[in-house]
Short mmCIF file of C-alpha atoms in Angstrom, two decimals:
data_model
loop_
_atom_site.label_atom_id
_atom_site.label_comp_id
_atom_site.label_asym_id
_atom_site.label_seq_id
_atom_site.Cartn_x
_atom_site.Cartn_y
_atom_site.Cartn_z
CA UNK P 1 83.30 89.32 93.78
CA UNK P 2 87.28 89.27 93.03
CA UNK P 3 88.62 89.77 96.63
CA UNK P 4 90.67 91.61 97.90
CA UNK P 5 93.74 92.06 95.80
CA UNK P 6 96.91 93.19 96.72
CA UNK P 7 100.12 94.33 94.53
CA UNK P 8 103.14 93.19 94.40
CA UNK P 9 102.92 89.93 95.91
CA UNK P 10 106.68 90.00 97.35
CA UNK P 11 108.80 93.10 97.21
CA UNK P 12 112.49 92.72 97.92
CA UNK P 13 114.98 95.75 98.76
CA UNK P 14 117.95 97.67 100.16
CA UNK P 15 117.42 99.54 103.80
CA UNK P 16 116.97 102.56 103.27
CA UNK P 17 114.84 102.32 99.94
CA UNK P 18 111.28 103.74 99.99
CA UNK P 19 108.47 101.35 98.98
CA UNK P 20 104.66 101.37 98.29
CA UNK P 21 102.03 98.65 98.48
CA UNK P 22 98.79 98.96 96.60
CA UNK P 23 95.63 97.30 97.99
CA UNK P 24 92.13 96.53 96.29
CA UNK P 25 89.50 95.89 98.14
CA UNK P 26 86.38 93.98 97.32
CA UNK P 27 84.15 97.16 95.36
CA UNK P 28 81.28 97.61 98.02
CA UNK P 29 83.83 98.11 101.19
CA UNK P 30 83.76 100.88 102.39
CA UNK P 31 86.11 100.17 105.28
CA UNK P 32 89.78 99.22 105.00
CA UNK P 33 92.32 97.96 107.34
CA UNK P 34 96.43 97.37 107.03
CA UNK P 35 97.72 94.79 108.86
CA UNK P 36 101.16 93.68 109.39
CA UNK P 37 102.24 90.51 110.18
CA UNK P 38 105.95 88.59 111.17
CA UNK P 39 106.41 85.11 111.36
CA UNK P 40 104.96 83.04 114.06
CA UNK P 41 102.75 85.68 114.74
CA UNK P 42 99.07 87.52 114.50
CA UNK P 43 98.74 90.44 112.36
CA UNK P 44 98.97 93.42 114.12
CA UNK P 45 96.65 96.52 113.28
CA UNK P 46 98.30 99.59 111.20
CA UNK P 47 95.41 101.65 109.98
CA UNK P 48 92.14 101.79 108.83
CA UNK P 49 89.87 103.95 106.12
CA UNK P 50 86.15 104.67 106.10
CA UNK P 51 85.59 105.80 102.92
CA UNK P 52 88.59 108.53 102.32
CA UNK P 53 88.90 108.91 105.74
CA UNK P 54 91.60 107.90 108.12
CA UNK P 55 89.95 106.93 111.69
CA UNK P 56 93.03 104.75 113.28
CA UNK P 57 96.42 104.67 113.26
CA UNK P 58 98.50 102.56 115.50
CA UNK P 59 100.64 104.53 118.29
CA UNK P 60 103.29 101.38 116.89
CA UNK P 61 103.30 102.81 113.56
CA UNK P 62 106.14 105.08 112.58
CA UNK P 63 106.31 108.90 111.09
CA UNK P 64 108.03 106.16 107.85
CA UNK P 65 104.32 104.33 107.26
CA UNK P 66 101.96 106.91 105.37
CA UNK P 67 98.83 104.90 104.36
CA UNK P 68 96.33 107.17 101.86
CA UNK P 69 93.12 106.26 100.47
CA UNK P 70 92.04 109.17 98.25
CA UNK P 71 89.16 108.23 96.26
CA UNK P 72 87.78 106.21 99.01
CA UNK P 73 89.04 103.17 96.82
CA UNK P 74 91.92 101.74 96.36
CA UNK P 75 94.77 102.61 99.17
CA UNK P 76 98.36 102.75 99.13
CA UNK P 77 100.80 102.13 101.66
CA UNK P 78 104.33 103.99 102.11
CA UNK P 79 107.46 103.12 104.17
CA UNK P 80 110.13 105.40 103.59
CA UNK P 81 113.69 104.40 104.23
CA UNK P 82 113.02 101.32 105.30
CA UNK P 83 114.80 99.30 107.94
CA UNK P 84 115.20 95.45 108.42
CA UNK P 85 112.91 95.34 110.79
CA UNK P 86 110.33 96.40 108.48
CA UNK P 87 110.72 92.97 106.58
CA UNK P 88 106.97 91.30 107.41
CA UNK P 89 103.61 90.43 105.17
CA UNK P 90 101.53 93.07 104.80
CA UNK P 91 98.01 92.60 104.46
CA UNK P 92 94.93 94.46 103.80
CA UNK P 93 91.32 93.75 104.36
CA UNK P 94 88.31 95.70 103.47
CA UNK P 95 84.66 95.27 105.11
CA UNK P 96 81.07 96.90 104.98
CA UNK P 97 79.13 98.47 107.42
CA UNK P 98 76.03 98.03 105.09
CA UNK P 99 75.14 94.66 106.00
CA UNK P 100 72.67 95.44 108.77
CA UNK P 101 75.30 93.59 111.72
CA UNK P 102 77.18 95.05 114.42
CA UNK P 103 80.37 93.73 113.83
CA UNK P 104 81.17 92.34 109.56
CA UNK P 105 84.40 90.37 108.94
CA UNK P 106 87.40 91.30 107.63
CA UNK P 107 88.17 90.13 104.08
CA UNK P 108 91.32 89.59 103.92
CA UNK P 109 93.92 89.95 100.23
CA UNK P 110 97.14 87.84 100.36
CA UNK P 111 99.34 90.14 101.71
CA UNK P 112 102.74 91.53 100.16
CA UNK P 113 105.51 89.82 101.61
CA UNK P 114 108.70 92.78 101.97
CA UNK P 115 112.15 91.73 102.63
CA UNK P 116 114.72 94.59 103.53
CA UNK P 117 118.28 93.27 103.15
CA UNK V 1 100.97 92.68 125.29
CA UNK V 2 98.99 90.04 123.55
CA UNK V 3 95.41 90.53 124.59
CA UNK V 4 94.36 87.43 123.19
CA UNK V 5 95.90 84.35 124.27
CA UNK V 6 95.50 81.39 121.69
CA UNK V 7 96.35 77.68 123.14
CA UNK V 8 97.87 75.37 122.38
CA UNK V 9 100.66 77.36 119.86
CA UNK V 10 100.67 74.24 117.54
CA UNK V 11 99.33 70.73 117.29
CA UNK V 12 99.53 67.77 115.12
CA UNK V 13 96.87 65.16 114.82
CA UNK V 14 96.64 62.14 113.02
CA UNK V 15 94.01 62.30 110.01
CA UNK V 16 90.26 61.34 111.70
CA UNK V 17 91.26 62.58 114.67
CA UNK V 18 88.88 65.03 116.47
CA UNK V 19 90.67 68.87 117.99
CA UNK V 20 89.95 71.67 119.71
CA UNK V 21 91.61 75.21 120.01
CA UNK V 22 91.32 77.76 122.55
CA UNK V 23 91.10 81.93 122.63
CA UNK V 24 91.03 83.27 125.57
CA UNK V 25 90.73 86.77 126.54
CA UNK V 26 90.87 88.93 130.17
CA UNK V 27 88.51 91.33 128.73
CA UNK V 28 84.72 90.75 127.59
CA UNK V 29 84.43 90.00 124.13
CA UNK V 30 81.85 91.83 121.96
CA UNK V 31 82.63 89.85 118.55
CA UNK V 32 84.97 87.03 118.14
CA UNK V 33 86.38 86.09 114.63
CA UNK V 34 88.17 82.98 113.69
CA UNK V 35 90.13 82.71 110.91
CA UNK V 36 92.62 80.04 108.88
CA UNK V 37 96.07 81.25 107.27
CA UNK V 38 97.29 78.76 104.66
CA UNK V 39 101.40 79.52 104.73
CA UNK V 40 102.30 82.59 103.03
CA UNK V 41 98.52 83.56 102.25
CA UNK V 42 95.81 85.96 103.37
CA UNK V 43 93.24 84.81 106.17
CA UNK V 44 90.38 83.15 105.39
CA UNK V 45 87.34 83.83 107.34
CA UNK V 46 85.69 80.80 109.54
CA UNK V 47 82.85 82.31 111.85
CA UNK V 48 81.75 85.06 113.93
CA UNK V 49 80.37 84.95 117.28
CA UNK V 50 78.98 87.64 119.06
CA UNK V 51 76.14 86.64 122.12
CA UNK V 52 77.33 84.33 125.13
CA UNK V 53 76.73 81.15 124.46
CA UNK V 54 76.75 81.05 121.09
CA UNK V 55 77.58 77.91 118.69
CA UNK V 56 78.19 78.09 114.85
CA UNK V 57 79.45 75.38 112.74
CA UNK V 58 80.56 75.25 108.86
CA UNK V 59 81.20 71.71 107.80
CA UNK V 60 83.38 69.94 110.28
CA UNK V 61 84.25 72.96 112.25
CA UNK V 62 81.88 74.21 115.12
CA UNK V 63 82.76 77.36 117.42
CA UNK V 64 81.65 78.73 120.93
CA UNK V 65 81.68 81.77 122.51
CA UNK V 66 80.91 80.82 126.74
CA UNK V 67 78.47 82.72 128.53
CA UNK V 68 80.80 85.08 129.81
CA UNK V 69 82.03 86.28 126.52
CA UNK V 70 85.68 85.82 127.60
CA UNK V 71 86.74 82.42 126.22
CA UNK V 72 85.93 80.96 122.30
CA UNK V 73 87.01 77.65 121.76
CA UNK V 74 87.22 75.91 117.76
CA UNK V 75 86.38 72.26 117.73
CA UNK V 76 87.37 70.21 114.55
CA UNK V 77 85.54 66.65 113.94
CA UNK V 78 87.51 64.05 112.24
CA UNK V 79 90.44 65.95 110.93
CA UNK V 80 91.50 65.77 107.11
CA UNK V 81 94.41 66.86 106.17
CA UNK V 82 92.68 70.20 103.92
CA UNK V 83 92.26 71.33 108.16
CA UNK V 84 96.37 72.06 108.11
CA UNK V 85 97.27 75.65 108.59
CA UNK V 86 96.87 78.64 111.41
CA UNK V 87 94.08 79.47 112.92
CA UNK V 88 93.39 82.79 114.67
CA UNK V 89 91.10 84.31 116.65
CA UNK V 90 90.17 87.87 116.34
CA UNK V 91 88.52 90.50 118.53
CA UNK V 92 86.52 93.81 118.22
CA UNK V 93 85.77 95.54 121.13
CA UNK V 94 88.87 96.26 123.00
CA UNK V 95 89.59 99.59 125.20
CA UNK V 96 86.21 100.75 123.47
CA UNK V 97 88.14 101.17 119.32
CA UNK V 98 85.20 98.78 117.83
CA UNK V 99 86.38 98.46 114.48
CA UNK V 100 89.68 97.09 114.96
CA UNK V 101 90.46 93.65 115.16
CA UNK V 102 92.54 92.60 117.24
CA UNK V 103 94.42 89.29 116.79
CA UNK V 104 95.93 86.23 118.63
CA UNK V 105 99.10 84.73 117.83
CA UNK V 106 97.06 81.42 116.26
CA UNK V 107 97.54 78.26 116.36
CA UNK V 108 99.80 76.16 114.17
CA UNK V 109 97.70 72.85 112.95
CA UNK V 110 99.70 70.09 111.00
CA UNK V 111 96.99 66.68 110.18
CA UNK V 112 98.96 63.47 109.59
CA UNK V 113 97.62 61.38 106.68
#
């Protein structure tokens, strides 16, 4: 079990400039989540995958954020032309609904902190 | 609005010293998560909780849900200073979307040697 990993670790850039996070998650998830998170605060829920699929999106989440997850794998997410405000950590976590429970944690990567300057 | 209210926001204790956090919610909770943040880094997962009245401890943390299912508190015994970071609590459940996770806005722990 590797974890959840999450690439790059810290991504710098110019507003404006289009940027894409790559997330991991631990091989028998079948469920991932994006989460995003500014200082001082709880991360806030993006999106989530089952499999391939797309379930949830958050009505806070801009036409900017694309999140895909084509293989039912790994998943990418996109913010085009980002703004300042977009400058948070971004984390993933994956989960299983295989374990018999109701409700499985969240395993959670160590995010990708983005600054937009 | 924040639908789960974490108190206190932060707290510092000397090392040894025993703590408890709260998570409160105005809705019925149908799984309740806690969590630890180390600065900068992912969350790490603590416990889960799901029937009223429920107790779970790991080490020198122990958590309760109350009967009701509306209030989890996280009780630390004699405090090291490994404790330090942000803890969160997490719940599934809300406005009937059970498989997100829904956060508080945690609670800052600093643990004086």
């Amino acid at each position: 079990d590797t974890g959840v990993s999450q690439d790059p670790r810290h991504k710098i850039t110019k507003r404006g400039q289009n940027v894409t996070f790559r997330c991991d998650p631990i091989s028998e998830h079948n469920r991932l989540y994006w989460y995003r998170q500014t200082l001082g605060q709880g991360p806030e829920f993006l999106t989530y995958f089952q499999n391939e699929a797309q379930l949830e999106k958050s009505r806070l989440l801009s036409d900017r954020f694309s999140a895909e997850r084509p293989k039912g794998s790994f998943s990418t997410l996109e913010i085009q032309r980002t703004e300042q405000g977009d400058s948070a950590m971004y984390l993933c976590a994956s989960s299983s609904t295989m374990t018999g429970t109701s409700y499985s944690p969240l395993h959670f990567g160590n995010g990708t902190r983005l600054t937009v300057t | 609005s924040q639908e789960l209210e974490q108190s206190p926001q932060s707290l510092i204790v000397q090392e040894g010293k025993n703590l408890t956090i709260n998570c409160t919610s105005s809705k019925t909770l149908y799984g309740l998560y806690w969590y630890k943040q180390k600065y900068g880094e992912g969350l790490i997962f603590l416990m889960m909780l799901q029937k009223g009245g429920e107790e779970k401890s790991h080490e020198k943390i122990t958590a309760k849900l109350d009967e009701k299912k509306q209030q989890s508190s996280l009780h630390i015994t004699a405090s090291q200073p490994s404790h330090a970071g942000i803890y969160l609590c997490g719940a599934v459940g809300y406005g009937g979307a059970t498989n997100k996770l829904i956060f508080g806005t945690g609670t800052l722990l600093a643990v004086q040697p």
